[in-house]
Amino acid sequence: MSAGTVVPSGPVALLIDADNLSAPEMVAQALRHLTQLAGPVGIRRAYGSAENLKGLSGVLREFAFHLCVNLPLAKNTTDMALAVDAMDLCARYAPGVLAIGTGDADFAPLVLRLRERGVRTVCFSQANKMSPEVHGFYDEVVLLGARRSAAASVVASVLPVAAPAAAPAPARKTAARKTPARKTAAKSVAEAAPAPAPARVPAPPPSPAPAPVPASPAPAPAPEPAPVSARAAAAAAKEAELSERVQALLREMPGVTEGHEVDFGEVAKRLREAKLLGRQAVMSKFLKKHVPGVELTPQAQPRKLRWAPGPA
């Protein structure tokens, strides 16, 4: 273990919400980070629909995750199944660290209850799927795939870490004492030596006065920008964030980045599961607003979707 590794009092658990954290490389990254942080991860489970778990089958098989398929009902039961298992693990095994792979705010009550029972909590989420209002509920939030910028990929942790060994104190250096007698003697010599008289230099002839330069007219003041209300700025920022999240979800769907057509209904289903598309929203208008360049076939009642995204 490294110097920054947490020493948990019980087993370490990682529960993946596969309906939210659906990229294989993000699941592998979360497991590696948790292993570095808390040591071996003994409890590994992934929850989601059969379709989403199938998309993660390679990484889940490689790292030996226990698969928990949700019930085939009209209502998504993934969040409830994960929360029930988390409390069951807390009662049976008393884990020291429990990490959840999700950006969903629905788990906030669960995290509060785990904290009350003394369990350290960690959240792994993609930067474009994390609900910002739940950062404070976890002991640590790790944003997977985030760029190194002011919004750091790892939010400040309050998990206890092993203190590094104290470095030995450097030996004190004794300052050499200066002999007063020598200093006085040097001062006396400096005072005795007369300073040489400066050589006289003849003054240069006076140069003619420069011709006056006419003053240039003052530049016209720049027009002040029209004031933008705080409410309008906040609304624009929210719309931009929503567009970014919708486009990120489309990039994760197989075939989209290669320019292939994908099923229109499947896109709508994933947008609603990610809580980006309201149940009363018109799908075609929503996509044209937030995904520039999207092609719907046919236009009247689309069944297929094609989009050629630029670089992320």
PDB file of C-alpha atoms in Angstrom, residues 4-308:
ATOM      1  CA  GLY A   4      -1.818   7.699   1.055  1.00  0.00           C
ATOM      2  CA  THR A   5      -3.682   4.391   1.383  1.00  0.00           C
ATOM      3  CA  VAL A   6      -6.628   4.233   3.788  1.00  0.00           C
ATOM      4  CA  VAL A   7      -6.478   1.424   6.362  1.00  0.00           C
ATOM      5  CA  PRO A   8     -10.156   0.272   6.527  1.00  0.00           C
ATOM      6  CA  SER A   9     -11.586  -1.425   9.621  1.00  0.00           C
ATOM      7  CA  GLY A  10     -13.602  -3.919   7.527  1.00  0.00           C
ATOM      8  CA  PRO A  11     -13.857  -5.229   3.940  1.00  0.00           C
ATOM      9  CA  VAL A  12     -13.859  -2.849   0.972  1.00  0.00           C
ATOM     10  CA  ALA A  13     -16.908  -2.872  -1.355  1.00  0.00           C
ATOM     11  CA  LEU A  14     -17.505  -1.411  -4.841  1.00  0.00           C
ATOM     12  CA  LEU A  15     -21.121  -1.279  -6.119  1.00  0.00           C
ATOM     13  CA  ILE A  16     -21.549  -0.169  -9.766  1.00  0.00           C
ATOM     14  CA  ASP A  17     -24.788   1.405 -11.043  1.00  0.00           C
ATOM     15  CA  ALA A  18     -24.411   0.121 -14.622  1.00  0.00           C
ATOM     16  CA  ASP A  19     -27.407   2.161 -15.805  1.00  0.00           C
ATOM     17  CA  ASN A  20     -25.400   5.314 -14.966  1.00  0.00           C
ATOM     18  CA  LEU A  21     -21.701   4.343 -15.117  1.00  0.00           C
ATOM     19  CA  SER A  22     -21.860   2.416 -18.400  1.00  0.00           C
ATOM     20  CA  ALA A  23     -18.374   2.834 -19.923  1.00  0.00           C
ATOM     21  CA  PRO A  24     -16.073  -0.215 -19.438  1.00  0.00           C
ATOM     22  CA  GLU A  25     -12.892   1.853 -19.084  1.00  0.00           C
ATOM     23  CA  MET A  26     -14.533   3.927 -16.322  1.00  0.00           C
ATOM     24  CA  VAL A  27     -15.411   0.780 -14.327  1.00  0.00           C
ATOM     25  CA  ALA A  28     -11.814  -0.462 -14.586  1.00  0.00           C
ATOM     26  CA  GLN A  29     -10.487   2.967 -13.605  1.00  0.00           C
ATOM     27  CA  ALA A  30     -12.782   3.083 -10.550  1.00  0.00           C
ATOM     28  CA  LEU A  31     -11.600  -0.344  -9.350  1.00  0.00           C
ATOM     29  CA  ARG A  32      -7.924   0.568  -9.772  1.00  0.00           C
ATOM     30  CA  HIS A  33      -8.348   3.865  -7.922  1.00  0.00           C
ATOM     31  CA  LEU A  34     -10.237   2.232  -5.029  1.00  0.00           C
ATOM     32  CA  THR A  35      -7.561  -0.471  -4.720  1.00  0.00           C
ATOM     33  CA  GLN A  36      -4.866   2.212  -4.453  1.00  0.00           C
ATOM     34  CA  LEU A  37      -6.945   4.134  -1.916  1.00  0.00           C
ATOM     35  CA  ALA A  38      -8.184   1.353   0.394  1.00  0.00           C
ATOM     36  CA  GLY A  39      -6.415  -1.879  -0.548  1.00  0.00           C
ATOM     37  CA  PRO A  40      -7.954  -5.089  -2.000  1.00  0.00           C
ATOM     38  CA  VAL A  41     -11.624  -4.738  -2.998  1.00  0.00           C
ATOM     39  CA  GLY A  42     -13.247  -7.958  -1.761  1.00  0.00           C
ATOM     40  CA  ILE A  43     -16.890  -7.126  -2.597  1.00  0.00           C
ATOM     41  CA  ARG A  44     -17.531  -6.213  -6.263  1.00  0.00           C
ATOM     42  CA  ARG A  45     -21.079  -5.998  -7.610  1.00  0.00           C
ATOM     43  CA  ALA A  46     -22.693  -4.453 -10.699  1.00  0.00           C
ATOM     44  CA  TYR A  47     -26.413  -3.588 -10.926  1.00  0.00           C
ATOM     45  CA  GLY A  48     -28.444  -2.776 -14.026  1.00  0.00           C
ATOM     46  CA  SER A  49     -30.603  -3.992 -16.865  1.00  0.00           C
ATOM     47  CA  ALA A  50     -29.536  -7.068 -18.825  1.00  0.00           C
ATOM     48  CA  GLU A  51     -28.724  -4.852 -21.820  1.00  0.00           C
ATOM     49  CA  ASN A  52     -26.443  -2.474 -19.879  1.00  0.00           C
ATOM     50  CA  LEU A  53     -24.685  -5.316 -18.056  1.00  0.00           C
ATOM     51  CA  LYS A  54     -24.088  -7.024 -21.406  1.00  0.00           C
ATOM     52  CA  GLY A  55     -22.280  -3.892 -22.616  1.00  0.00           C
ATOM     53  CA  LEU A  56     -19.953  -4.188 -19.600  1.00  0.00           C
ATOM     54  CA  SER A  57     -19.574  -7.978 -19.782  1.00  0.00           C
ATOM     55  CA  GLY A  58     -15.892  -7.876 -20.738  1.00  0.00           C
ATOM     56  CA  VAL A  59     -14.647  -5.710 -17.865  1.00  0.00           C
ATOM     57  CA  LEU A  60     -17.032  -7.307 -15.338  1.00  0.00           C
ATOM     58  CA  ARG A  61     -15.774 -10.777 -16.279  1.00  0.00           C
ATOM     59  CA  GLU A  62     -12.124  -9.664 -16.218  1.00  0.00           C
ATOM     60  CA  PHE A  63     -12.387  -8.266 -12.684  1.00  0.00           C
ATOM     61  CA  ALA A  64     -14.836 -10.922 -11.378  1.00  0.00           C
ATOM     62  CA  PHE A  65     -17.832  -8.735 -10.530  1.00  0.00           C
ATOM     63  CA  HIS A  66     -21.025 -10.288  -9.135  1.00  0.00           C
ATOM     64  CA  LEU A  67     -23.838  -9.404 -11.622  1.00  0.00           C
ATOM     65  CA  CYS A  68     -27.193  -8.256 -10.186  1.00  0.00           C
ATOM     66  CA  VAL A  69     -29.812  -7.960 -12.982  1.00  0.00           C
ATOM     67  CA  ASN A  70     -32.790  -5.771 -12.097  1.00  0.00           C
ATOM     68  CA  LEU A  71     -36.387  -6.991 -12.304  1.00  0.00           C
ATOM     69  CA  PRO A  72     -38.042  -6.793 -15.776  1.00  0.00           C
ATOM     70  CA  LEU A  73     -40.631  -4.191 -14.765  1.00  0.00           C
ATOM     71  CA  ALA A  74     -41.758  -0.946 -16.382  1.00  0.00           C
ATOM     72  CA  LYS A  75     -40.152   0.994 -13.513  1.00  0.00           C
ATOM     73  CA  ASN A  76     -36.356   0.886 -13.249  1.00  0.00           C
ATOM     74  CA  THR A  77     -35.413  -0.998 -10.064  1.00  0.00           C
ATOM     75  CA  THR A  78     -31.614  -0.691 -10.263  1.00  0.00           C
ATOM     76  CA  ASP A  79     -31.255   2.077  -7.657  1.00  0.00           C
ATOM     77  CA  MET A  80     -33.484   0.279  -5.144  1.00  0.00           C
ATOM     78  CA  ALA A  81     -31.634  -3.043  -5.565  1.00  0.00           C
ATOM     79  CA  LEU A  82     -28.265  -1.361  -5.009  1.00  0.00           C
ATOM     80  CA  ALA A  83     -29.493   0.504  -1.904  1.00  0.00           C
ATOM     81  CA  VAL A  84     -30.991  -2.664  -0.360  1.00  0.00           C
ATOM     82  CA  ASP A  85     -27.758  -4.602  -0.937  1.00  0.00           C
ATOM     83  CA  ALA A  86     -25.650  -1.770   0.506  1.00  0.00           C
ATOM     84  CA  MET A  87     -27.588  -1.820   3.796  1.00  0.00           C
ATOM     85  CA  ASP A  88     -27.480  -5.641   3.847  1.00  0.00           C
ATOM     86  CA  LEU A  89     -23.685  -5.560   3.419  1.00  0.00           C
ATOM     87  CA  CYS A  90     -23.452  -2.970   6.187  1.00  0.00           C
ATOM     88  CA  ALA A  91     -25.386  -5.221   8.585  1.00  0.00           C
ATOM     89  CA  ARG A  92     -23.634  -8.501   7.666  1.00  0.00           C
ATOM     90  CA  TYR A  93     -20.006  -7.531   6.986  1.00  0.00           C
ATOM     91  CA  ALA A  94     -19.551  -3.976   8.410  1.00  0.00           C
ATOM     92  CA  PRO A  95     -17.427  -2.728   5.473  1.00  0.00           C
ATOM     93  CA  GLY A  96     -14.813  -0.106   6.261  1.00  0.00           C
ATOM     94  CA  VAL A  97     -15.121   1.598   2.845  1.00  0.00           C
ATOM     95  CA  LEU A  98     -18.106   1.378   0.477  1.00  0.00           C
ATOM     96  CA  ALA A  99     -17.803   2.951  -2.983  1.00  0.00           C
ATOM     97  CA  ILE A 100     -20.685   3.535  -5.419  1.00  0.00           C
ATOM     98  CA  GLY A 101     -20.122   3.971  -9.161  1.00  0.00           C
ATOM     99  CA  THR A 102     -22.838   6.469 -10.107  1.00  0.00           C
ATOM    100  CA  GLY A 103     -23.586  10.151 -10.610  1.00  0.00           C
ATOM    101  CA  ASP A 104     -27.215   9.794  -9.509  1.00  0.00           C
ATOM    102  CA  ALA A 105     -28.475  12.013  -6.679  1.00  0.00           C
ATOM    103  CA  ASP A 106     -31.025   9.335  -5.661  1.00  0.00           C
ATOM    104  CA  PHE A 107     -28.379   7.653  -3.484  1.00  0.00           C
ATOM    105  CA  ALA A 108     -27.977  10.656  -1.137  1.00  0.00           C
ATOM    106  CA  PRO A 109     -30.253   9.165   1.626  1.00  0.00           C
ATOM    107  CA  LEU A 110     -28.334   5.866   1.433  1.00  0.00           C
ATOM    108  CA  VAL A 111     -24.981   7.634   1.785  1.00  0.00           C
ATOM    109  CA  LEU A 112     -26.237   9.561   4.832  1.00  0.00           C
ATOM    110  CA  ARG A 113     -27.302   6.316   6.532  1.00  0.00           C
ATOM    111  CA  LEU A 114     -23.967   4.626   5.750  1.00  0.00           C
ATOM    112  CA  ARG A 115     -22.099   7.577   7.212  1.00  0.00           C
ATOM    113  CA  GLU A 116     -24.171   7.374  10.411  1.00  0.00           C
ATOM    114  CA  ARG A 117     -23.069   3.738  10.771  1.00  0.00           C
ATOM    115  CA  GLY A 118     -19.394   4.686  10.493  1.00  0.00           C
ATOM    116  CA  VAL A 119     -18.843   3.513   6.908  1.00  0.00           C
ATOM    117  CA  ARG A 120     -16.528   5.634   4.755  1.00  0.00           C
ATOM    118  CA  THR A 121     -18.160   6.421   1.390  1.00  0.00           C
ATOM    119  CA  VAL A 122     -16.600   7.105  -2.021  1.00  0.00           C
ATOM    120  CA  CYS A 123     -18.380   8.074  -5.261  1.00  0.00           C
ATOM    121  CA  PHE A 124     -16.997   7.299  -8.734  1.00  0.00           C
ATOM    122  CA  SER A 125     -18.741   9.151 -11.578  1.00  0.00           C
ATOM    123  CA  GLN A 126     -18.138  10.523 -15.043  1.00  0.00           C
ATOM    124  CA  ALA A 127     -17.674  14.294 -14.968  1.00  0.00           C
ATOM    125  CA  ASN A 128     -20.660  14.914 -17.261  1.00  0.00           C
ATOM    126  CA  LYS A 129     -23.023  12.696 -15.219  1.00  0.00           C
ATOM    127  CA  MET A 130     -22.276  13.836 -11.653  1.00  0.00           C
ATOM    128  CA  SER A 131     -25.011  15.771  -9.827  1.00  0.00           C
ATOM    129  CA  PRO A 132     -23.074  18.694  -8.262  1.00  0.00           C
ATOM    130  CA  GLU A 133     -25.421  18.999  -5.276  1.00  0.00           C
ATOM    131  CA  VAL A 134     -24.390  15.600  -3.823  1.00  0.00           C
ATOM    132  CA  HIS A 135     -20.621  16.207  -3.615  1.00  0.00           C
ATOM    133  CA  GLY A 136     -20.842  16.967   0.101  1.00  0.00           C
ATOM    134  CA  PHE A 137     -22.636  13.729   0.968  1.00  0.00           C
ATOM    135  CA  TYR A 138     -19.616  11.512   0.225  1.00  0.00           C
ATOM    136  CA  ASP A 139     -16.272  11.392   2.030  1.00  0.00           C
ATOM    137  CA  GLU A 140     -14.627  11.489  -1.397  1.00  0.00           C
ATOM    138  CA  VAL A 141     -15.831  12.073  -4.976  1.00  0.00           C
ATOM    139  CA  VAL A 142     -13.687  10.908  -7.906  1.00  0.00           C
ATOM    140  CA  LEU A 143     -14.601  12.299 -11.347  1.00  0.00           C
ATOM    141  CA  LEU A 144     -13.440   9.739 -13.900  1.00  0.00           C
ATOM    142  CA  GLY A 145     -12.067  11.005 -17.199  1.00  0.00           C
ATOM    143  CA  ALA A 146     -12.098  14.683 -16.098  1.00  0.00           C
ATOM    144  CA  ARG A 147      -9.433  17.013 -17.491  1.00  0.00           C
ATOM    145  CA  ARG A 148      -6.776  18.294 -15.114  1.00  0.00           C
ATOM    146  CA  SER A 149      -8.050  21.818 -14.516  1.00  0.00           C
ATOM    147  CA  ALA A 150      -9.628  23.958 -11.812  1.00  0.00           C
ATOM    148  CA  ALA A 151     -12.329  21.265 -11.550  1.00  0.00           C
ATOM    149  CA  ALA A 152      -9.942  18.583 -10.344  1.00  0.00           C
ATOM    150  CA  SER A 153     -10.692  14.943 -11.081  1.00  0.00           C
ATOM    151  CA  VAL A 154     -10.513  14.109  -7.366  1.00  0.00           C
ATOM    152  CA  VAL A 155     -12.471  16.247  -4.909  1.00  0.00           C
ATOM    153  CA  ALA A 156     -10.780  16.850  -1.512  1.00  0.00           C
ATOM    154  CA  SER A 157     -10.955  13.713   0.633  1.00  0.00           C
ATOM    155  CA  VAL A 158     -11.673  13.531   4.354  1.00  0.00           C
ATOM    156  CA  LEU A 159     -10.627   9.876   4.590  1.00  0.00           C
ATOM    157  CA  PRO A 160      -7.855   9.284   7.174  1.00  0.00           C
ATOM    158  CA  VAL A 161      -4.509   8.343   5.696  1.00  0.00           C
ATOM    159  CA  ALA A 162      -1.410   6.917   7.259  1.00  0.00           C
ATOM    160  CA  ALA A 163       0.909   9.711   8.401  1.00  0.00           C
ATOM    161  CA  PRO A 164       4.308   9.701   6.624  1.00  0.00           C
ATOM    162  CA  ALA A 165       7.428   9.243   8.746  1.00  0.00           C
ATOM    163  CA  ALA A 166       8.808  12.515  10.045  1.00  0.00           C
ATOM    164  CA  ALA A 167      11.999  13.628   8.320  1.00  0.00           C
ATOM    165  CA  PRO A 168      15.026  14.050  10.642  1.00  0.00           C
ATOM    166  CA  ALA A 169      15.625  17.627  11.736  1.00  0.00           C
ATOM    167  CA  PRO A 170      18.585  19.203   9.906  1.00  0.00           C
ATOM    168  CA  ALA A 171      21.678  19.898  11.997  1.00  0.00           C
ATOM    169  CA  ARG A 172      21.901  23.467  13.203  1.00  0.00           C
ATOM    170  CA  LYS A 173      24.642  25.515  11.668  1.00  0.00           C
ATOM    171  CA  THR A 174      26.549  27.695  14.143  1.00  0.00           C
ATOM    172  CA  ALA A 175      27.108  31.128  12.698  1.00  0.00           C
ATOM    173  CA  ALA A 176      30.754  32.169  12.758  1.00  0.00           C
ATOM    174  CA  ARG A 177      31.344  35.096  15.089  1.00  0.00           C
ATOM    175  CA  LYS A 178      32.983  38.084  13.521  1.00  0.00           C
ATOM    176  CA  THR A 179      35.920  39.538  15.407  1.00  0.00           C
ATOM    177  CA  PRO A 180      35.070  43.124  16.418  1.00  0.00           C
ATOM    178  CA  ALA A 181      38.726  44.167  16.237  1.00  0.00           C
ATOM    179  CA  ARG A 182      39.059  43.276  12.542  1.00  0.00           C
ATOM    180  CA  LYS A 183      35.819  45.067  11.691  1.00  0.00           C
ATOM    181  CA  THR A 184      36.994  48.211  13.486  1.00  0.00           C
ATOM    182  CA  ALA A 185      40.343  48.084  11.743  1.00  0.00           C
ATOM    183  CA  ALA A 186      38.755  47.761   8.321  1.00  0.00           C
ATOM    184  CA  LYS A 187      36.470  50.673   9.115  1.00  0.00           C
ATOM    185  CA  SER A 188      39.417  52.836  10.157  1.00  0.00           C
ATOM    186  CA  VAL A 189      41.259  52.119   6.905  1.00  0.00           C
ATOM    187  CA  ALA A 190      38.158  53.002   4.893  1.00  0.00           C
ATOM    188  CA  GLU A 191      37.829  56.316   6.718  1.00  0.00           C
ATOM    189  CA  ALA A 192      41.532  57.150   6.337  1.00  0.00           C
ATOM    190  CA  ALA A 193      41.651  56.687   2.552  1.00  0.00           C
ATOM    191  CA  PRO A 194      40.462  59.914   0.875  1.00  0.00           C
ATOM    192  CA  ALA A 195      38.020  59.577  -1.977  1.00  0.00           C
ATOM    193  CA  PRO A 196      39.418  60.641  -5.372  1.00  0.00           C
ATOM    194  CA  ALA A 197      38.090  63.931  -6.701  1.00  0.00           C
ATOM    195  CA  PRO A 198      35.738  63.488  -9.688  1.00  0.00           C
ATOM    196  CA  ALA A 199      37.128  64.585 -13.043  1.00  0.00           C
ATOM    197  CA  ARG A 200      35.446  67.600 -14.547  1.00  0.00           C
ATOM    198  CA  VAL A 201      33.625  66.980 -17.800  1.00  0.00           C
ATOM    199  CA  PRO A 202      32.715  69.946 -19.977  1.00  0.00           C
ATOM    200  CA  ALA A 203      28.974  70.430 -20.306  1.00  0.00           C
ATOM    201  CA  PRO A 204      27.577  69.647 -23.775  1.00  0.00           C
ATOM    202  CA  PRO A 205      26.187  72.530 -25.809  1.00  0.00           C
ATOM    203  CA  PRO A 206      22.464  73.056 -25.320  1.00  0.00           C
ATOM    204  CA  SER A 207      20.378  71.259 -27.914  1.00  0.00           C
ATOM    205  CA  PRO A 208      17.620  73.131 -29.720  1.00  0.00           C
ATOM    206  CA  ALA A 209      14.167  72.803 -28.208  1.00  0.00           C
ATOM    207  CA  PRO A 210      12.022  70.228 -30.040  1.00  0.00           C
ATOM    208  CA  ALA A 211       9.100  71.442 -32.077  1.00  0.00           C
ATOM    209  CA  PRO A 212       5.767  71.082 -30.283  1.00  0.00           C
ATOM    210  CA  VAL A 213       3.786  68.004 -31.329  1.00  0.00           C
ATOM    211  CA  PRO A 214       0.067  68.601 -31.791  1.00  0.00           C
ATOM    212  CA  ALA A 215      -1.991  66.566 -29.354  1.00  0.00           C
ATOM    213  CA  SER A 216      -3.904  63.675 -30.938  1.00  0.00           C
ATOM    214  CA  PRO A 217      -7.639  63.649 -30.378  1.00  0.00           C
ATOM    215  CA  ALA A 218      -8.811  61.443 -27.515  1.00  0.00           C
ATOM    216  CA  PRO A 219     -10.247  58.085 -28.707  1.00  0.00           C
ATOM    217  CA  ALA A 220     -13.979  57.688 -28.554  1.00  0.00           C
ATOM    218  CA  PRO A 221     -15.098  55.631 -25.533  1.00  0.00           C
ATOM    219  CA  ALA A 222     -15.978  52.006 -26.327  1.00  0.00           C
ATOM    220  CA  PRO A 223     -19.679  51.242 -26.105  1.00  0.00           C
ATOM    221  CA  GLU A 224     -20.599  49.498 -22.878  1.00  0.00           C
ATOM    222  CA  PRO A 225     -21.880  45.908 -23.332  1.00  0.00           C
ATOM    223  CA  ALA A 226     -25.531  45.344 -22.729  1.00  0.00           C
ATOM    224  CA  PRO A 227     -26.105  44.096 -19.170  1.00  0.00           C
ATOM    225  CA  VAL A 228     -26.962  40.402 -18.847  1.00  0.00           C
ATOM    226  CA  SER A 229     -29.135  39.362 -15.950  1.00  0.00           C
ATOM    227  CA  ALA A 230     -27.822  36.717 -13.566  1.00  0.00           C
ATOM    228  CA  ARG A 231     -30.924  34.614 -14.187  1.00  0.00           C
ATOM    229  CA  ALA A 232     -30.383  34.601 -17.974  1.00  0.00           C
ATOM    230  CA  ALA A 233     -26.699  33.706 -17.566  1.00  0.00           C
ATOM    231  CA  ALA A 234     -27.557  30.838 -15.214  1.00  0.00           C
ATOM    232  CA  ALA A 235     -30.204  29.519 -17.626  1.00  0.00           C
ATOM    233  CA  ALA A 236     -27.749  29.627 -20.541  1.00  0.00           C
ATOM    234  CA  ALA A 237     -25.109  27.779 -18.518  1.00  0.00           C
ATOM    235  CA  LYS A 238     -27.656  25.114 -17.531  1.00  0.00           C
ATOM    236  CA  GLU A 239     -28.701  24.591 -21.167  1.00  0.00           C
ATOM    237  CA  ALA A 240     -25.050  24.309 -22.264  1.00  0.00           C
ATOM    238  CA  GLU A 241     -24.374  21.709 -19.565  1.00  0.00           C
ATOM    239  CA  LEU A 242     -27.463  19.711 -20.611  1.00  0.00           C
ATOM    240  CA  SER A 243     -26.345  19.739 -24.271  1.00  0.00           C
ATOM    241  CA  GLU A 244     -22.890  18.504 -23.268  1.00  0.00           C
ATOM    242  CA  ARG A 245     -24.344  15.628 -21.223  1.00  0.00           C
ATOM    243  CA  VAL A 246     -26.740  14.594 -24.029  1.00  0.00           C
ATOM    244  CA  GLN A 247     -23.902  14.554 -26.593  1.00  0.00           C
ATOM    245  CA  ALA A 248     -21.660  12.572 -24.222  1.00  0.00           C
ATOM    246  CA  LEU A 249     -24.386   9.941 -23.807  1.00  0.00           C
ATOM    247  CA  LEU A 250     -24.759   9.634 -27.596  1.00  0.00           C
ATOM    248  CA  ARG A 251     -20.989   9.143 -28.026  1.00  0.00           C
ATOM    249  CA  GLU A 252     -21.142   6.144 -25.679  1.00  0.00           C
ATOM    250  CA  MET A 253     -23.708   4.326 -27.832  1.00  0.00           C
ATOM    251  CA  PRO A 254     -22.194   1.684 -30.160  1.00  0.00           C
ATOM    252  CA  GLY A 255     -21.846   2.844 -33.768  1.00  0.00           C
ATOM    253  CA  VAL A 256     -22.553   6.557 -33.247  1.00  0.00           C
ATOM    254  CA  THR A 257     -18.954   7.768 -33.494  1.00  0.00           C
ATOM    255  CA  GLU A 258     -18.506   5.644 -36.660  1.00  0.00           C
ATOM    256  CA  GLY A 259     -21.457   7.421 -38.322  1.00  0.00           C
ATOM    257  CA  HIS A 260     -23.828   4.413 -38.224  1.00  0.00           C
ATOM    258  CA  GLU A 261     -27.563   4.691 -37.717  1.00  0.00           C
ATOM    259  CA  VAL A 262     -28.869   3.802 -34.238  1.00  0.00           C
ATOM    260  CA  ASP A 263     -32.355   3.033 -32.982  1.00  0.00           C
ATOM    261  CA  PHE A 264     -34.321   6.192 -32.166  1.00  0.00           C
ATOM    262  CA  GLY A 265     -36.320   4.480 -29.399  1.00  0.00           C
ATOM    263  CA  GLU A 266     -33.171   3.140 -27.698  1.00  0.00           C
ATOM    264  CA  VAL A 267     -31.703   6.669 -27.595  1.00  0.00           C
ATOM    265  CA  ALA A 268     -34.916   7.986 -26.032  1.00  0.00           C
ATOM    266  CA  LYS A 269     -34.857   5.187 -23.450  1.00  0.00           C
ATOM    267  CA  ARG A 270     -31.286   5.947 -22.404  1.00  0.00           C
ATOM    268  CA  LEU A 271     -31.934   9.685 -22.189  1.00  0.00           C
ATOM    269  CA  ARG A 272     -34.900   9.074 -19.877  1.00  0.00           C
ATOM    270  CA  GLU A 273     -32.952   6.591 -17.738  1.00  0.00           C
ATOM    271  CA  ALA A 274     -30.215   9.210 -17.359  1.00  0.00           C
ATOM    272  CA  LYS A 275     -32.955  11.729 -16.395  1.00  0.00           C
ATOM    273  CA  LEU A 276     -31.970  14.077 -19.212  1.00  0.00           C
ATOM    274  CA  LEU A 277     -35.251  13.803 -21.165  1.00  0.00           C
ATOM    275  CA  GLY A 278     -38.553  14.530 -19.469  1.00  0.00           C
ATOM    276  CA  ARG A 279     -41.476  12.148 -19.970  1.00  0.00           C
ATOM    277  CA  GLN A 280     -43.566  14.870 -21.653  1.00  0.00           C
ATOM    278  CA  ALA A 281     -40.741  16.207 -23.863  1.00  0.00           C
ATOM    279  CA  VAL A 282     -40.860  15.744 -27.662  1.00  0.00           C
ATOM    280  CA  MET A 283     -37.791  13.658 -28.505  1.00  0.00           C
ATOM    281  CA  SER A 284     -37.160  15.033 -32.025  1.00  0.00           C
ATOM    282  CA  LYS A 285     -37.289  18.692 -30.903  1.00  0.00           C
ATOM    283  CA  PHE A 286     -35.127  17.904 -27.877  1.00  0.00           C
ATOM    284  CA  LEU A 287     -32.390  16.303 -30.024  1.00  0.00           C
ATOM    285  CA  LYS A 288     -32.345  19.094 -32.624  1.00  0.00           C
ATOM    286  CA  LYS A 289     -31.945  21.631 -29.814  1.00  0.00           C
ATOM    287  CA  HIS A 290     -29.117  19.916 -27.954  1.00  0.00           C
ATOM    288  CA  VAL A 291     -27.334  17.882 -30.688  1.00  0.00           C
ATOM    289  CA  PRO A 292     -26.278  20.067 -33.668  1.00  0.00           C
ATOM    290  CA  GLY A 293     -26.141  18.152 -36.953  1.00  0.00           C
ATOM    291  CA  VAL A 294     -28.284  15.208 -35.853  1.00  0.00           C
ATOM    292  CA  GLU A 295     -30.173  13.424 -38.684  1.00  0.00           C
ATOM    293  CA  LEU A 296     -33.551  11.767 -38.023  1.00  0.00           C
ATOM    294  CA  THR A 297     -35.081   9.212 -40.416  1.00  0.00           C
ATOM    295  CA  PRO A 298     -37.867   9.660 -41.368  1.00  0.00           C
ATOM    296  CA  GLN A 299     -38.452  13.267 -40.358  1.00  0.00           C
ATOM    297  CA  ALA A 300     -42.145  12.892 -39.472  1.00  0.00           C
ATOM    298  CA  GLN A 301     -41.950   9.842 -37.183  1.00  0.00           C
ATOM    299  CA  PRO A 302     -38.236   9.046 -36.739  1.00  0.00           C
ATOM    300  CA  ARG A 303     -37.140   5.446 -36.233  1.00  0.00           C
ATOM    301  CA  LYS A 304     -33.404   5.895 -36.840  1.00  0.00           C
ATOM    302  CA  LEU A 305     -30.823   8.466 -35.806  1.00  0.00           C
ATOM    303  CA  ARG A 306     -27.437   9.362 -37.280  1.00  0.00           C
ATOM    304  CA  TRP A 307     -24.925  11.863 -35.876  1.00  0.00           C
ATOM    305  CA  ALA A 308     -21.328  12.622 -36.791  1.00  0.00           C
TER     306      ALA A 308
END
